[in-house]
CSV table of C-alpha atoms and ligand atoms in Angstrom, one decimal:
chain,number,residue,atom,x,y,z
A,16,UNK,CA,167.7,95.4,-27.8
A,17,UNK,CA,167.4,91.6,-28.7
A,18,UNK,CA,165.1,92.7,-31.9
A,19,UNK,CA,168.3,94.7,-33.0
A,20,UNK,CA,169.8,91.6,-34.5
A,21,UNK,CA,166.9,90.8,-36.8
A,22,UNK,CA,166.8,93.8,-38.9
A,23,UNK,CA,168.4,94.0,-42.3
A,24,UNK,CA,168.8,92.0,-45.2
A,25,UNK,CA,168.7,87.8,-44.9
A,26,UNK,CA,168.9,85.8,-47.7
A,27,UNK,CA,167.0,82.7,-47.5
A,28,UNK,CA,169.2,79.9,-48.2
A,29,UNK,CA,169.5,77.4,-51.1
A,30,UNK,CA,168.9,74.0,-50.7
A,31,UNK,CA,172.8,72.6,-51.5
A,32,UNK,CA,172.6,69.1,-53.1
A,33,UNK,CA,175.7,67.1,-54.3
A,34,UNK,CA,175.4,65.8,-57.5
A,35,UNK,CA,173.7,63.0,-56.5
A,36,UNK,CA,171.2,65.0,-55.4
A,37,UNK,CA,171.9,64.1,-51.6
A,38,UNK,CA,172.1,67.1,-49.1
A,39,UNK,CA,175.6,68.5,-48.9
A,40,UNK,CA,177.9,69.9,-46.6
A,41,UNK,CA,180.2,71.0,-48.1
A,42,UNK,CA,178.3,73.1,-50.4
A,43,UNK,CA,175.8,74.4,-47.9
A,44,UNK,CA,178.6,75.4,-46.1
A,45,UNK,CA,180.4,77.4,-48.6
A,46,UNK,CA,177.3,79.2,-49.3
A,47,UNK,CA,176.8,80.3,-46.1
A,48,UNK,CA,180.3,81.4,-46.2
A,49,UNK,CA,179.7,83.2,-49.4
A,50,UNK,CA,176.7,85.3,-48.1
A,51,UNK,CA,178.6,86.2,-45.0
A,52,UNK,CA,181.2,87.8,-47.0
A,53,UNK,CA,179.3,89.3,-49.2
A,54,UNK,CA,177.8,91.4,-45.5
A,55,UNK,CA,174.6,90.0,-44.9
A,56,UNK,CA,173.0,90.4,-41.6
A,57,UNK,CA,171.3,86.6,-41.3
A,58,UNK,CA,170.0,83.5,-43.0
A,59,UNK,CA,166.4,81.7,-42.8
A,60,UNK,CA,167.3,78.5,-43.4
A,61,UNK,CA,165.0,75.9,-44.6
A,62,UNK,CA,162.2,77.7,-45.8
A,63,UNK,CA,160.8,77.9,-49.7
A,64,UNK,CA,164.6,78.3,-51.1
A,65,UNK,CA,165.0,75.3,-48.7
A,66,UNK,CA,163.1,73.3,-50.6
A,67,UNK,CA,161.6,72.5,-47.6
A,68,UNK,CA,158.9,70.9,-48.0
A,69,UNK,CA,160.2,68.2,-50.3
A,70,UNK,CA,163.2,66.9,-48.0
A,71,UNK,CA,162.7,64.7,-44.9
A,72,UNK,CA,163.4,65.2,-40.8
A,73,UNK,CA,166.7,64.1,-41.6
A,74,UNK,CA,167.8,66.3,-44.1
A,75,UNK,CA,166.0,69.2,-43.1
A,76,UNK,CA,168.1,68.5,-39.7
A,77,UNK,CA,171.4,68.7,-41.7
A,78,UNK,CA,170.9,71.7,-43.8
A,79,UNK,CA,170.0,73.4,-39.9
A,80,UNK,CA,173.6,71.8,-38.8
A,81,UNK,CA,176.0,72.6,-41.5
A,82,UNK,CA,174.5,76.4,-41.8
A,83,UNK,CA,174.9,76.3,-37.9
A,84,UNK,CA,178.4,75.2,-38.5
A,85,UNK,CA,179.6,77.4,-41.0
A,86,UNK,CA,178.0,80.8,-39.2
A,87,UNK,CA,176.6,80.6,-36.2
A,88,UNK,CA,177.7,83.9,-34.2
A,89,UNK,CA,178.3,85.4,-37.4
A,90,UNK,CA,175.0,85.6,-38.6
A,91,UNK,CA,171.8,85.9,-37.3
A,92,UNK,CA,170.1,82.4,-38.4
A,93,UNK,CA,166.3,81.4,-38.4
A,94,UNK,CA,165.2,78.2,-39.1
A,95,UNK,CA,161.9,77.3,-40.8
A,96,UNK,CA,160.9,74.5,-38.8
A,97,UNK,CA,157.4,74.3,-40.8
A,98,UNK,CA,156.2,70.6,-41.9
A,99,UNK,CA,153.7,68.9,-42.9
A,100,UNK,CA,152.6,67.7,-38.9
A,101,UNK,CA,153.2,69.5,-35.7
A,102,UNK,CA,155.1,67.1,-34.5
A,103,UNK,CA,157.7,66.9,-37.0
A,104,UNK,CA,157.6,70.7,-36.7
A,105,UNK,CA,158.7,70.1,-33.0
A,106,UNK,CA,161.4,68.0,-33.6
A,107,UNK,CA,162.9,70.8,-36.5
A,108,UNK,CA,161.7,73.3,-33.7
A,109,UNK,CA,163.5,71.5,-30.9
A,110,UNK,CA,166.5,70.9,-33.1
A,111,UNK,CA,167.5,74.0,-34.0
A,112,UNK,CA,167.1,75.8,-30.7
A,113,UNK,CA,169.6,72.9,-29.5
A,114,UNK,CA,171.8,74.5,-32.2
A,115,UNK,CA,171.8,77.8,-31.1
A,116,UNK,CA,169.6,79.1,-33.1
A,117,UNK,CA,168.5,82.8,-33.1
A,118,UNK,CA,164.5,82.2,-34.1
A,119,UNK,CA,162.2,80.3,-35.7
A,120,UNK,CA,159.4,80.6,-38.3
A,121,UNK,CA,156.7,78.5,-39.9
A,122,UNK,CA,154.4,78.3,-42.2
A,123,UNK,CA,150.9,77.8,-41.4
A,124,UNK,CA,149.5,73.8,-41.7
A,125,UNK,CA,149.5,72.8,-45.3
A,126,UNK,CA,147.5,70.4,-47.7
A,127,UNK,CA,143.9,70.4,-45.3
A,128,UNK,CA,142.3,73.6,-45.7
A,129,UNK,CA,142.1,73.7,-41.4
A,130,UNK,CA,140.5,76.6,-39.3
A,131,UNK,CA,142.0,79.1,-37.9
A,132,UNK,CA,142.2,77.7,-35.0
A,133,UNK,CA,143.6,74.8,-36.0
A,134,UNK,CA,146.7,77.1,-37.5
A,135,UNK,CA,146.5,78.9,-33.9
A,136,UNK,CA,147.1,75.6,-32.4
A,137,UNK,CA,149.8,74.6,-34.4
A,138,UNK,CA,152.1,77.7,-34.4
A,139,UNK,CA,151.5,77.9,-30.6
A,140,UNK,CA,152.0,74.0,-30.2
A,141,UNK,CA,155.7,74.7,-31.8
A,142,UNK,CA,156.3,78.4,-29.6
A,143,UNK,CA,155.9,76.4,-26.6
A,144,UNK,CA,158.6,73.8,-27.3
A,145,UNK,CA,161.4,76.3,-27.1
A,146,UNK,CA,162.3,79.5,-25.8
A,147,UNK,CA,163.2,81.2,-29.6
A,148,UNK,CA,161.5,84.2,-30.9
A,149,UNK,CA,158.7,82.9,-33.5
A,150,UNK,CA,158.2,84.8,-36.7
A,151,UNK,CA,154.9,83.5,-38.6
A,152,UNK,CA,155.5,83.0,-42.1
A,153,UNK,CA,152.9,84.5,-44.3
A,154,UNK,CA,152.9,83.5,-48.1
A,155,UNK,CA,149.5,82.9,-49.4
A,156,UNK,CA,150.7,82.0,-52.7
A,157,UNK,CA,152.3,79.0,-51.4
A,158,UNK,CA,150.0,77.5,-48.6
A,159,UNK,CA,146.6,78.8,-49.7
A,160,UNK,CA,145.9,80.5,-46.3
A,161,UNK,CA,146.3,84.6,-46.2
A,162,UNK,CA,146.8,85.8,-42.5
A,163,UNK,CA,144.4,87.6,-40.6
A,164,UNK,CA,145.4,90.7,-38.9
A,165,UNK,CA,142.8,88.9,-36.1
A,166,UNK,CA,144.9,85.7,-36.2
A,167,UNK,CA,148.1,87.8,-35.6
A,168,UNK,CA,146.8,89.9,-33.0
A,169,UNK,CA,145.7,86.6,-31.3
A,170,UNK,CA,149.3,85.3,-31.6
A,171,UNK,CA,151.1,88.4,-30.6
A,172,UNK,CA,149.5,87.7,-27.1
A,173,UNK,CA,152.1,84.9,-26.5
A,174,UNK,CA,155.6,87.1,-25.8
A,175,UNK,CA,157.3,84.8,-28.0
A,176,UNK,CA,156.2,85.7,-31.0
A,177,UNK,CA,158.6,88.5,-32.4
A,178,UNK,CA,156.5,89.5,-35.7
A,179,UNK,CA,156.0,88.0,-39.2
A,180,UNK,CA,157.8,87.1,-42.6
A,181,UNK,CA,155.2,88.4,-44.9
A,182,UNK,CA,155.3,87.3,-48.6
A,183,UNK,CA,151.7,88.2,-49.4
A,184,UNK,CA,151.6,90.5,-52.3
A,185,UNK,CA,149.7,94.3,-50.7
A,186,UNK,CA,151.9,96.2,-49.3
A,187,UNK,CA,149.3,97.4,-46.9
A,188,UNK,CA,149.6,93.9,-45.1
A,189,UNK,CA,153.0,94.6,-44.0
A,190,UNK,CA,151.8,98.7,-42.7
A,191,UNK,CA,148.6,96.7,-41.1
A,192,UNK,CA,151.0,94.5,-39.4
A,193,UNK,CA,153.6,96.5,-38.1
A,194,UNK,CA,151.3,99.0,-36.8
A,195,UNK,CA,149.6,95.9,-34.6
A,196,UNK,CA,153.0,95.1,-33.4
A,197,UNK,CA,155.1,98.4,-33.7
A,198,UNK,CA,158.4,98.1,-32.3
A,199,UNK,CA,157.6,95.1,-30.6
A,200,UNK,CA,158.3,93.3,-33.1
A,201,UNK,CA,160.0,92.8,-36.7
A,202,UNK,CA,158.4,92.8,-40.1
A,203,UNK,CA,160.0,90.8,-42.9
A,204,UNK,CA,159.5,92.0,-46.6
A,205,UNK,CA,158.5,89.0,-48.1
A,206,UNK,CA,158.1,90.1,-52.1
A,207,UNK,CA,161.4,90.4,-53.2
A,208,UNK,CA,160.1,92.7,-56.2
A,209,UNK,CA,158.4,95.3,-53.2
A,210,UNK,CA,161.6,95.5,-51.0
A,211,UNK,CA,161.8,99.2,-51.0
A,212,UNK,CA,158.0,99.7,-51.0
A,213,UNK,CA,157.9,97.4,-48.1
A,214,UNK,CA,160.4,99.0,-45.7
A,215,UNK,CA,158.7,102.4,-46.6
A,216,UNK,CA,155.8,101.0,-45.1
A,217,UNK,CA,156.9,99.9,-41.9
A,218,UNK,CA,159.2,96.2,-42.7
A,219,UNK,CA,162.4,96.1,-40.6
A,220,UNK,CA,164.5,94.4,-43.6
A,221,UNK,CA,163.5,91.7,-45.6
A,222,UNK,CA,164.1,87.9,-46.1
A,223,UNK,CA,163.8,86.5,-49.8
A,224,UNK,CA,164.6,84.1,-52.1
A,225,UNK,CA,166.6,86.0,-54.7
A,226,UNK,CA,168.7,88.2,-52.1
A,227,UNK,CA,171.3,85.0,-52.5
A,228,UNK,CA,171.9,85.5,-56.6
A,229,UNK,CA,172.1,89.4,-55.8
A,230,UNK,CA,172.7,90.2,-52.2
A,231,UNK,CA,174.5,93.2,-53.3
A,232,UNK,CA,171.6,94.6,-54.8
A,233,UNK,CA,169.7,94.0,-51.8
A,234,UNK,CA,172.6,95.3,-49.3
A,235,UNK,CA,172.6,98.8,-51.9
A,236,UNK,CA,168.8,98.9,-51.9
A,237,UNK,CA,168.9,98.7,-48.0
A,238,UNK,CA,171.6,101.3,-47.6
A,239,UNK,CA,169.6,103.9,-49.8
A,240,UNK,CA,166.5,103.2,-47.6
A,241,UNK,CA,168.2,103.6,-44.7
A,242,UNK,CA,170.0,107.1,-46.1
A,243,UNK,CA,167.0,108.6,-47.5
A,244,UNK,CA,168.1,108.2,-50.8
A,245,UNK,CA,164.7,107.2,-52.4
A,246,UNK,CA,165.5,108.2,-56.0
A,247,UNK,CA,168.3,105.4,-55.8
A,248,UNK,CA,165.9,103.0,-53.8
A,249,UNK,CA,163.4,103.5,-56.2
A,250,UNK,CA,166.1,103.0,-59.4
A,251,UNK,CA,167.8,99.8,-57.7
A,252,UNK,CA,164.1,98.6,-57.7
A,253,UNK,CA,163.5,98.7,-61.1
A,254,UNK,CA,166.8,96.8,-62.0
A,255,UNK,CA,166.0,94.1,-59.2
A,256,UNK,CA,162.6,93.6,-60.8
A,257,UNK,CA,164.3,93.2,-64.7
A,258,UNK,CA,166.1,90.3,-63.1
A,259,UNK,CA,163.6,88.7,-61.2
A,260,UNK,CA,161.3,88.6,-64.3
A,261,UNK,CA,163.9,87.4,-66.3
A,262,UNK,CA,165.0,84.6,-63.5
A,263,UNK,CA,161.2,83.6,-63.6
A,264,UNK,CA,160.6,83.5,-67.5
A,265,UNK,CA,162.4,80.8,-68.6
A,266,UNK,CA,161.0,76.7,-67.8
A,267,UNK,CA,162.3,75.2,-64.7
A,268,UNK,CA,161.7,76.6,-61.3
A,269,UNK,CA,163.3,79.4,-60.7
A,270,UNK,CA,165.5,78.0,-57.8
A,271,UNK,CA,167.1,75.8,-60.1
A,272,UNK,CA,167.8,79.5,-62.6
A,273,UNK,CA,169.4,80.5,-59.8
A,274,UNK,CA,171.5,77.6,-59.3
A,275,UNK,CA,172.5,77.6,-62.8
A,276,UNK,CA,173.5,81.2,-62.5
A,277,UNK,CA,175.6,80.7,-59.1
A,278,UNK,CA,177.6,77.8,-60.5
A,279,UNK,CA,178.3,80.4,-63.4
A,280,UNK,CA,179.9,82.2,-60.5
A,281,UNK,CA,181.9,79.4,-59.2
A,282,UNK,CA,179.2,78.0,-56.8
A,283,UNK,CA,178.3,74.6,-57.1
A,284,UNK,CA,174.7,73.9,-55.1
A,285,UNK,CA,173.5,70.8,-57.4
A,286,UNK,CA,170.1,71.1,-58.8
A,287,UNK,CA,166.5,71.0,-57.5
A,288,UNK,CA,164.4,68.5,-56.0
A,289,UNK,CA,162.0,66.9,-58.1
A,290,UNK,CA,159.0,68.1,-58.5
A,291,UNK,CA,160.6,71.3,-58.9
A,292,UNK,CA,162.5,71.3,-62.5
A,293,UNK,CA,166.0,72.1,-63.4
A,294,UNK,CA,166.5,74.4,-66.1
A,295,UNK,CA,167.5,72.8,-69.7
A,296,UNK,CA,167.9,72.9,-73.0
A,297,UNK,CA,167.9,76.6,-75.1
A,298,UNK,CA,167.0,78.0,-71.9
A,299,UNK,CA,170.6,77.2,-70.3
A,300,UNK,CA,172.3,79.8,-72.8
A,301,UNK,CA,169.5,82.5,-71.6
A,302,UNK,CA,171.0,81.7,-68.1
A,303,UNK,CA,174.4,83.4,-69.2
A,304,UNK,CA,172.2,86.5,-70.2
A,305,UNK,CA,170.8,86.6,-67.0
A,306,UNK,CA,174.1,86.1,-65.4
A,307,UNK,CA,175.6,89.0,-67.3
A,308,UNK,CA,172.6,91.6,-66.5
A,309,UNK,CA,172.7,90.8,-62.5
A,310,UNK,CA,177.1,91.1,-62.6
A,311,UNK,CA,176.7,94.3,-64.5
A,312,UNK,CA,173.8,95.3,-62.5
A,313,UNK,CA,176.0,95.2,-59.5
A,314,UNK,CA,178.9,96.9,-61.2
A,315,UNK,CA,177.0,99.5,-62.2
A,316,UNK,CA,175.2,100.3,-58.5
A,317,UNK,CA,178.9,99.3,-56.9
A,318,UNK,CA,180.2,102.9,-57.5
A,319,UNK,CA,176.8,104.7,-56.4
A,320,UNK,CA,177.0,106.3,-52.8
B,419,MN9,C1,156.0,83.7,-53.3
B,419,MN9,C2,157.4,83.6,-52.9
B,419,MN9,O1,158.1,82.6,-53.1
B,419,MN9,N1,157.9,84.6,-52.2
B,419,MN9,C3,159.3,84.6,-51.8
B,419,MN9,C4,159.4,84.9,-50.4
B,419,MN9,O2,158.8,85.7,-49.8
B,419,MN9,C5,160.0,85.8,-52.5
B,419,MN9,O3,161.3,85.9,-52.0
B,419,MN9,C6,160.1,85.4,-54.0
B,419,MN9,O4,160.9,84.3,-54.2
B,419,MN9,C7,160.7,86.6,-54.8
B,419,MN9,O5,160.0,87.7,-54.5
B,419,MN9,C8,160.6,86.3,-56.3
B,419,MN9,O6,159.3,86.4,-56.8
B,420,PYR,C1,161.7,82.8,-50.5
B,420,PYR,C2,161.8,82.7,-49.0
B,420,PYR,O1,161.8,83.7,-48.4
B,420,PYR,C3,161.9,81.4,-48.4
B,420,PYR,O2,162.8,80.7,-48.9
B,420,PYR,O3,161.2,81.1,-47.5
């Protein structure tokens, strides 16, 4: 079944800067690598952990090429094609099926507060220049628009559209949504923090921005679901959340914790795009803390069955 290849665990991907801050290939490359290795099932490329929304057609283009480069055939790969206009969200759209891409996804029109209609027009505007699979992105935090089990209905009309990323916060919005769609189509966990609560109630796998700093957390989570092993699932959970708090507590987005934390590891990604800020000052020696609870976190999950 072509769905078959979207289920599981799917990190979505750093932005990789050299140290001028320019994208790199190199770097993206090697992650992408890394996260192969370490047995994930795909990537999203370009979305939040993408930094998306603060680099041009041209980089954005780049990051899509190198991942493509480094995996393609290994992974599963979706690219986030969403941008501020439809027609640059064409272009990304166009791009990456030109690629090879597996699907695509977007986010629904930012900065105008449009209708619904509007946001209808646009995801179905950027179905209709390929032939990918579409997965609506869903994270109300971000663009300000929650949505509507009516909207996705509406889209699940078109064939193309193969389900949703959700990253809204109730759970319920993830059971609402599958049960519109059912086997038809694929449910991503968005909340990173809700993984296992998520694919009890209906998500397929998941897609997040800390899976990358931890994927073997997330792979072990994933297994226990899948085995029934719920008191595990439930305890993996709770150490997850410990480090997610602790990636989000100190100043400096939490990308750029992350990317302190990974070139603790050996991985070199750069920093983050302004306006998002780089970690600094005390806060750096809190990043070895952080470091030393996910790598002992692992250790400690590594000999569980
Ligand atoms: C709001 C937001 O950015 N959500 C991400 C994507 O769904 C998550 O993967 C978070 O990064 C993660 O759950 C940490 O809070
Ligand atoms: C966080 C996430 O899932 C994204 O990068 O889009």
């Amino acid at each position: 079944m072509i769905l078959e290849k979207f289920k599981g665990v799917f990190p979505a991907l750093y932005a990789c800067y050299d140290d001028t801050g320019e994208i790199s290939r190199e770097r993206t490359m090697s992650l992408c690598n890394y996260l192969y290795e370490k047995g994930v099932k795909g990537l999203y490329v370009g979305g939040s952990s993408g930094e998306c929304i603060y680099q041009n057609l041209e980089e954005r283009k780049a990051t899509l090429k190198y991942a493509s480069e480094a995996v393609k055939g290994k992974l599963t790969l979706i690219a986030h094609v969403g941008a501020p206009s439809t027609r640059e969200s064409k272009i990304l759209a166009r791009y990456a099926a030109e690629l090879g891409y597996d699907g695509l996804s977007a986010i629904p029109p930012i900065y105008f507060k449009l209708p619904e209609s509007s946001i209808y027009n646009y995801w179905t505007e950027i179905i209709d220049s390929t032939d990918l699979p579409f997965f609506i992105y869903n994270i109300p935090q971000t663009t300000g628009y929650s949505l509507s089990l009516d909207l996705f209905k509406k889209m699940l009309a078109n064939k193309k559209v193969k389900g949703v990323k959700n990253s809204s916060m109730p759970v319920l919005d993830i059971e609402r949504f599958k049960r519109a769609g059912g086997d038809d189509i694929i449910v991503f966990n968005g909340p990173d923090e809700q993984y296992v609560a998520g694919r009890l109630m209906g998500a397929d796998g998941g897609i997040g921005g800390t899976y990358g700093v931890m994927p073997e957390l997330f792979l072990k989570a994933e297994e226990f679901v899948t085995s029934g092993g719920f008191k595990n699932a439930r305890a993996i959970q709770g150490d997850i959340n410990d480090i997610i708090i602790a990636l989000t507590s100190l100043n400096g987005s939490m990308y750029s914790v992350i990317k302190e934390i990974l070139k603790l590891k050996g991985m070199n990604l750069g920093s983050v795009r302004a306006p998002l800020e780089g970690v600094s000052g005390e806060d750096l020696n809190k990043v070895k803390d952080i470091k030393e609870l996910i790598d002992s976190t692992i250790l400690k999950w590594k000999k569980v069955k």
